[in-house]
């Protein structure tokens, strides 16, 4: 265990790997990032699921989907609530960037809602730039209104990291 100034750094104890086919899909985490099980199931079968483990327990996940020969998309990323804001999200984004670079795609994209302030902060800080808006995406694709930070999720903000 490596410590900094007496503080234990949890990031040193996180392992990231692909989910094995024999393991159950971490739906509770996936549903945190995307409230529609139907939407999740649409991209899951053609995606790779990665998990972050702490002491052999899955506490985080992200899902990579190849959109076209040049583009990978992070379709879903989630960290268990009690482990949020400790840098694990950033660690997963960096890992995903390395995975993507190794697959010889030229860009990694990620989408989040107009209301997702912390996510927009995190993704731009990790090297993603806003490259598009899918207008009314959440109004058109989700049956119930979704709110974050008291703002209605209406549009999907697409961000791109050039690799
Ligand atoms: N406003 C601005 N910044 C904020 C706010 C806020 N309200 N809340 C947190 N932050 C900052 C933190 O200070 C931190 O920045 P810092 O590193 O400069 O201190 C950063 O946001 C969070 O970074 P991490 O700790 O690396 O992120 P975390 O481990 O919490 O993971 C994640 C981020 C995945 C979004 C996690 O919070 C989560 O699972 N949320 C619920 C599910 C979700 O919304 N997933 C993303 C949906 S979009 C998609 O899946 C493609």
mmCIF file of C-alpha atoms and ligand atoms in Angstrom:
data_model
loop_
_atom_site.group_PDB
_atom_site.id
_atom_site.type_symbol
_atom_site.label_atom_id
_atom_site.label_comp_id
_atom_site.label_asym_id
_atom_site.label_seq_id
_atom_site.Cartn_x
_atom_site.Cartn_y
_atom_site.Cartn_z
ATOM 1 C CA UNK A 1 0.000 0.000 0.000
ATOM 2 C CA UNK A 2 1.465 3.345 -1.066
ATOM 3 C CA UNK A 3 0.575 6.360 1.073
ATOM 4 C CA UNK A 4 0.881 10.089 0.424
ATOM 5 C CA UNK A 5 1.157 12.372 3.433
ATOM 6 C CA UNK A 6 -0.379 9.682 5.572
ATOM 7 C CA UNK A 7 -3.336 9.301 3.213
ATOM 8 C CA UNK A 8 -3.920 5.983 1.497
ATOM 9 C CA UNK A 9 -4.366 6.402 -2.255
ATOM 10 C CA UNK A 10 -7.186 4.133 -3.350
ATOM 11 C CA UNK A 11 -6.147 4.417 -7.015
ATOM 12 C CA UNK A 12 -3.141 2.161 -6.411
ATOM 13 C CA UNK A 13 -5.466 -0.634 -5.319
ATOM 14 C CA UNK A 14 -7.800 -0.530 -8.332
ATOM 15 C CA UNK A 15 -7.370 -3.122 -11.053
ATOM 16 C CA UNK A 16 -9.057 -2.719 -14.416
ATOM 17 C CA UNK A 17 -9.810 -5.620 -16.747
ATOM 18 C CA UNK A 18 -12.383 -6.848 -19.230
ATOM 19 C CA UNK A 19 -15.450 -8.534 -17.741
ATOM 20 C CA UNK A 20 -15.307 -12.276 -18.249
ATOM 21 C CA UNK A 21 -18.227 -13.890 -20.094
ATOM 22 C CA UNK A 22 -18.843 -16.109 -17.065
ATOM 23 C CA UNK A 23 -19.411 -13.081 -14.808
ATOM 24 C CA UNK A 24 -22.735 -11.339 -14.408
ATOM 25 C CA UNK A 25 -23.208 -7.976 -16.087
ATOM 26 C CA UNK A 26 -22.913 -5.076 -13.575
ATOM 27 C CA UNK A 27 -26.376 -3.696 -14.349
ATOM 28 C CA UNK A 28 -26.708 -1.701 -11.118
ATOM 29 C CA UNK A 29 -23.663 0.372 -12.111
ATOM 30 C CA UNK A 30 -24.657 0.581 -15.786
ATOM 31 C CA UNK A 31 -28.136 1.829 -14.819
ATOM 32 C CA UNK A 32 -26.535 4.615 -12.769
ATOM 33 C CA UNK A 33 -25.071 6.046 -15.953
ATOM 34 C CA UNK A 34 -28.005 5.215 -18.243
ATOM 35 C CA UNK A 35 -31.476 4.775 -16.735
ATOM 36 C CA UNK A 36 -32.796 2.786 -19.687
ATOM 37 C CA UNK A 37 -32.220 -0.971 -19.544
ATOM 38 C CA UNK A 38 -33.446 -1.164 -23.170
ATOM 39 C CA UNK A 39 -30.826 1.358 -24.291
ATOM 40 C CA UNK A 40 -28.107 -0.521 -22.383
ATOM 41 C CA UNK A 41 -29.067 -3.855 -23.896
ATOM 42 C CA UNK A 42 -29.031 -2.322 -27.392
ATOM 43 C CA UNK A 43 -25.300 -1.471 -27.215
ATOM 44 C CA UNK A 44 -24.084 -4.121 -24.773
ATOM 45 C CA UNK A 45 -24.136 -7.109 -27.127
ATOM 46 C CA UNK A 46 -21.797 -5.333 -29.574
ATOM 47 C CA UNK A 47 -19.546 -3.778 -26.911
ATOM 48 C CA UNK A 48 -16.675 -4.673 -24.604
ATOM 49 C CA UNK A 49 -17.390 -4.317 -20.882
ATOM 50 C CA UNK A 50 -14.531 -3.318 -18.575
ATOM 51 C CA UNK A 51 -14.647 -3.346 -14.803
ATOM 52 C CA UNK A 52 -12.682 -1.695 -12.028
ATOM 53 C CA UNK A 53 -12.072 -3.865 -8.970
ATOM 54 C CA UNK A 54 -11.132 -3.051 -5.419
ATOM 55 C CA UNK A 55 -10.202 -6.101 -3.324
ATOM 56 C CA UNK A 56 -11.754 -8.361 -6.003
ATOM 57 C CA UNK A 57 -15.095 -6.534 -5.851
ATOM 58 C CA UNK A 58 -16.457 -4.689 -8.894
ATOM 59 C CA UNK A 59 -16.874 -1.017 -7.985
ATOM 60 C CA UNK A 60 -16.749 0.613 -11.419
ATOM 61 C CA UNK A 61 -17.369 -0.107 -15.070
ATOM 62 C CA UNK A 62 -17.123 1.307 -18.570
ATOM 63 C CA UNK A 63 -18.352 0.063 -21.925
ATOM 64 C CA UNK A 64 -16.508 0.461 -25.233
ATOM 65 C CA UNK A 65 -18.347 0.290 -28.548
ATOM 66 C CA UNK A 66 -16.743 0.545 -31.998
ATOM 67 C CA UNK A 67 -18.887 2.992 -33.988
ATOM 68 C CA UNK A 68 -16.798 2.871 -37.174
ATOM 69 C CA UNK A 69 -13.234 1.998 -38.145
ATOM 70 C CA UNK A 70 -11.833 5.251 -36.698
ATOM 71 C CA UNK A 71 -14.117 5.727 -33.707
ATOM 72 C CA UNK A 72 -14.598 4.049 -30.348
ATOM 73 C CA UNK A 73 -17.321 5.320 -28.027
ATOM 74 C CA UNK A 74 -17.508 5.056 -24.246
ATOM 75 C CA UNK A 75 -21.195 4.189 -24.088
ATOM 76 C CA UNK A 76 -21.363 3.960 -20.319
ATOM 77 C CA UNK A 77 -19.104 4.776 -17.376
ATOM 78 C CA UNK A 78 -19.975 4.473 -13.694
ATOM 79 C CA UNK A 79 -18.309 4.339 -10.288
ATOM 80 C CA UNK A 80 -20.136 3.034 -7.229
ATOM 81 C CA UNK A 81 -21.463 6.039 -5.312
ATOM 82 C CA UNK A 82 -19.332 5.704 -2.190
ATOM 83 C CA UNK A 83 -16.174 5.589 -4.307
ATOM 84 C CA UNK A 84 -17.013 8.611 -6.473
ATOM 85 C CA UNK A 85 -14.877 11.796 -6.482
ATOM 86 C CA UNK A 86 -11.685 9.907 -5.661
ATOM 87 C CA UNK A 87 -10.222 9.936 -9.171
ATOM 88 C CA UNK A 88 -11.481 6.518 -10.274
ATOM 89 C CA UNK A 89 -13.531 8.024 -13.123
ATOM 90 C CA UNK A 90 -10.434 9.798 -14.415
ATOM 91 C CA UNK A 91 -8.439 6.558 -14.085
ATOM 92 C CA UNK A 92 -11.037 4.682 -16.172
ATOM 93 C CA UNK A 93 -11.041 7.410 -18.844
ATOM 94 C CA UNK A 94 -7.237 7.238 -19.100
ATOM 95 C CA UNK A 95 -7.377 3.447 -19.320
ATOM 96 C CA UNK A 96 -10.055 3.663 -22.045
ATOM 97 C CA UNK A 97 -7.870 6.114 -23.998
ATOM 98 C CA UNK A 98 -4.967 3.671 -23.863
ATOM 99 C CA UNK A 99 -7.218 0.781 -24.955
ATOM 100 C CA UNK A 100 -8.515 2.866 -27.846
ATOM 101 C CA UNK A 101 -5.013 3.919 -28.932
ATOM 102 C CA UNK A 102 -4.009 0.236 -28.912
ATOM 103 C CA UNK A 103 -6.916 -0.607 -31.229
ATOM 104 C CA UNK A 104 -5.637 1.859 -33.852
ATOM 105 C CA UNK A 105 -8.732 4.044 -33.904
ATOM 106 C CA UNK A 106 -8.081 7.785 -34.181
ATOM 107 C CA UNK A 107 -10.726 9.077 -31.800
ATOM 108 C CA UNK A 108 -12.588 8.223 -28.648
ATOM 109 C CA UNK A 109 -16.022 9.764 -28.153
ATOM 110 C CA UNK A 110 -18.326 10.074 -25.169
ATOM 111 C CA UNK A 111 -21.764 11.603 -24.749
ATOM 112 C CA UNK A 112 -23.495 13.090 -21.736
ATOM 113 C CA UNK A 113 -26.514 15.269 -21.098
ATOM 114 C CA UNK A 114 -26.664 19.051 -21.094
ATOM 115 C CA UNK A 115 -27.451 18.835 -17.352
ATOM 116 C CA UNK A 116 -24.475 16.646 -16.394
ATOM 117 C CA UNK A 117 -22.169 19.377 -15.074
ATOM 118 C CA UNK A 118 -19.689 17.134 -13.221
ATOM 119 C CA UNK A 119 -19.402 14.780 -16.211
ATOM 120 C CA UNK A 120 -18.804 17.686 -18.633
ATOM 121 C CA UNK A 121 -16.108 18.944 -16.239
ATOM 122 C CA UNK A 122 -14.487 15.502 -15.960
ATOM 123 C CA UNK A 123 -14.505 14.689 -19.668
ATOM 124 C CA UNK A 124 -13.114 18.079 -20.771
ATOM 125 C CA UNK A 125 -10.451 17.819 -18.094
ATOM 126 C CA UNK A 126 -9.514 14.384 -19.461
ATOM 127 C CA UNK A 127 -8.882 15.778 -22.941
ATOM 128 C CA UNK A 128 -12.316 15.490 -24.584
ATOM 129 C CA UNK A 129 -13.706 18.463 -26.551
ATOM 130 C CA UNK A 130 -17.318 19.182 -27.363
ATOM 131 C CA UNK A 131 -17.841 18.224 -31.003
ATOM 132 C CA UNK A 132 -21.582 17.932 -31.359
ATOM 133 C CA UNK A 133 -25.045 18.060 -29.873
ATOM 134 C CA UNK A 134 -27.778 15.479 -30.432
ATOM 135 C CA UNK A 135 -30.749 17.790 -29.978
ATOM 136 C CA UNK A 136 -33.696 16.391 -27.987
ATOM 137 C CA UNK A 137 -31.943 13.028 -27.574
ATOM 138 C CA UNK A 138 -33.306 12.470 -24.051
ATOM 139 C CA UNK A 139 -36.794 13.729 -24.952
ATOM 140 C CA UNK A 140 -36.961 11.414 -27.957
ATOM 141 C CA UNK A 141 -35.407 8.279 -26.435
ATOM 142 C CA UNK A 142 -36.494 8.135 -22.794
ATOM 143 C CA UNK A 143 -40.116 7.731 -21.681
ATOM 144 C CA UNK A 144 -39.766 9.714 -18.417
ATOM 145 C CA UNK A 145 -38.271 13.205 -17.957
ATOM 146 C CA UNK A 146 -34.778 13.044 -16.393
ATOM 147 C CA UNK A 147 -33.332 15.833 -14.221
ATOM 148 C CA UNK A 148 -29.779 16.443 -12.995
ATOM 149 C CA UNK A 149 -28.691 19.502 -11.007
ATOM 150 C CA UNK A 150 -32.332 20.693 -11.323
ATOM 151 C CA UNK A 151 -31.832 20.943 -15.087
ATOM 152 C CA UNK A 152 -33.816 18.751 -17.458
ATOM 153 C CA UNK A 153 -31.699 16.399 -19.554
ATOM 154 C CA UNK A 154 -32.788 17.271 -23.083
ATOM 155 C CA UNK A 155 -29.772 17.142 -25.363
ATOM 156 C CA UNK A 156 -26.796 14.799 -25.619
ATOM 157 C CA UNK A 157 -23.481 16.665 -25.682
ATOM 158 C CA UNK A 158 -20.947 14.661 -27.692
ATOM 159 C CA UNK A 159 -17.259 15.035 -26.824
ATOM 160 C CA UNK A 160 -14.245 13.721 -28.727
ATOM 161 C CA UNK A 161 -10.686 12.949 -27.740
ATOM 162 C CA UNK A 162 -8.240 12.730 -30.650
ATOM 163 C CA UNK A 163 -5.779 9.926 -30.017
HETATM 164 N N1 LIG B 1 -19.254 20.400 -10.534
HETATM 165 C C1 LIG B 1 -17.983 20.417 -11.011
HETATM 166 N N2 LIG B 1 -17.100 19.423 -10.783
HETATM 167 C C2 LIG B 1 -17.484 18.384 -10.035
HETATM 168 C C3 LIG B 1 -18.785 18.296 -9.492
HETATM 169 C C4 LIG B 1 -19.680 19.379 -9.766
HETATM 170 N N3 LIG B 1 -20.932 19.373 -9.325
HETATM 171 N N4 LIG B 1 -18.883 17.129 -8.805
HETATM 172 C C5 LIG B 1 -17.696 16.524 -8.911
HETATM 173 N N5 LIG B 1 -16.843 17.281 -9.634
HETATM 174 C C6 LIG B 1 -15.459 16.993 -10.012
HETATM 175 C C7 LIG B 1 -14.593 16.476 -8.914
HETATM 176 O O1 LIG B 1 -14.057 17.521 -8.141
HETATM 177 C C8 LIG B 1 -13.512 15.769 -9.712
HETATM 178 O O2 LIG B 1 -12.602 16.694 -10.266
HETATM 179 P P1 LIG B 1 -11.057 16.781 -9.789
HETATM 180 O O3 LIG B 1 -10.440 15.483 -10.215
HETATM 181 O O4 LIG B 1 -10.519 17.948 -10.530
HETATM 182 O O5 LIG B 1 -11.132 16.948 -8.312
HETATM 183 C C9 LIG B 1 -14.289 15.189 -10.864
HETATM 184 O O6 LIG B 1 -15.490 15.949 -10.966
HETATM 185 C C10 LIG B 1 -14.643 13.729 -10.626
HETATM 186 O O7 LIG B 1 -13.541 12.964 -11.007
HETATM 187 P P2 LIG B 1 -13.376 11.455 -10.563
HETATM 188 O O8 LIG B 1 -13.287 11.336 -9.091
HETATM 189 O O9 LIG B 1 -12.259 10.928 -11.381
HETATM 190 O O10 LIG B 1 -14.737 10.827 -11.062
HETATM 191 P P3 LIG B 1 -15.601 9.653 -10.374
HETATM 192 O O11 LIG B 1 -14.740 8.561 -9.893
HETATM 193 O O12 LIG B 1 -16.565 10.241 -9.408
HETATM 194 O O13 LIG B 1 -16.384 9.106 -11.653
HETATM 195 C C11 LIG B 1 -18.491 9.304 -12.787
HETATM 196 C C12 LIG B 1 -17.155 9.977 -12.450
HETATM 197 C C13 LIG B 1 -18.222 8.038 -13.593
HETATM 198 C C14 LIG B 1 -19.304 10.279 -13.631
HETATM 199 C C15 LIG B 1 -19.200 8.951 -11.460
HETATM 200 O O14 LIG B 1 -19.433 10.125 -10.736
HETATM 201 C C16 LIG B 1 -20.517 8.219 -11.637
HETATM 202 O O15 LIG B 1 -20.553 7.007 -11.689
HETATM 203 N N6 LIG B 1 -21.660 8.966 -11.729
HETATM 204 C C17 LIG B 1 -22.981 8.344 -11.867
HETATM 205 C C18 LIG B 1 -23.137 7.720 -13.248
HETATM 206 C C19 LIG B 1 -22.866 8.703 -14.376
HETATM 207 O O16 LIG B 1 -23.347 9.824 -14.382
HETATM 208 N N7 LIG B 1 -22.077 8.252 -15.370
HETATM 209 C C20 LIG B 1 -21.734 9.040 -16.570
HETATM 210 C C21 LIG B 1 -22.898 9.148 -17.498
HETATM 211 S S1 LIG B 1 -22.409 9.572 -19.177
HETATM 212 C C22 LIG B 1 -21.856 8.081 -19.816
HETATM 213 O O17 LIG B 1 -21.999 7.068 -19.212
HETATM 214 C C23 LIG B 1 -21.228 8.088 -21.199
#
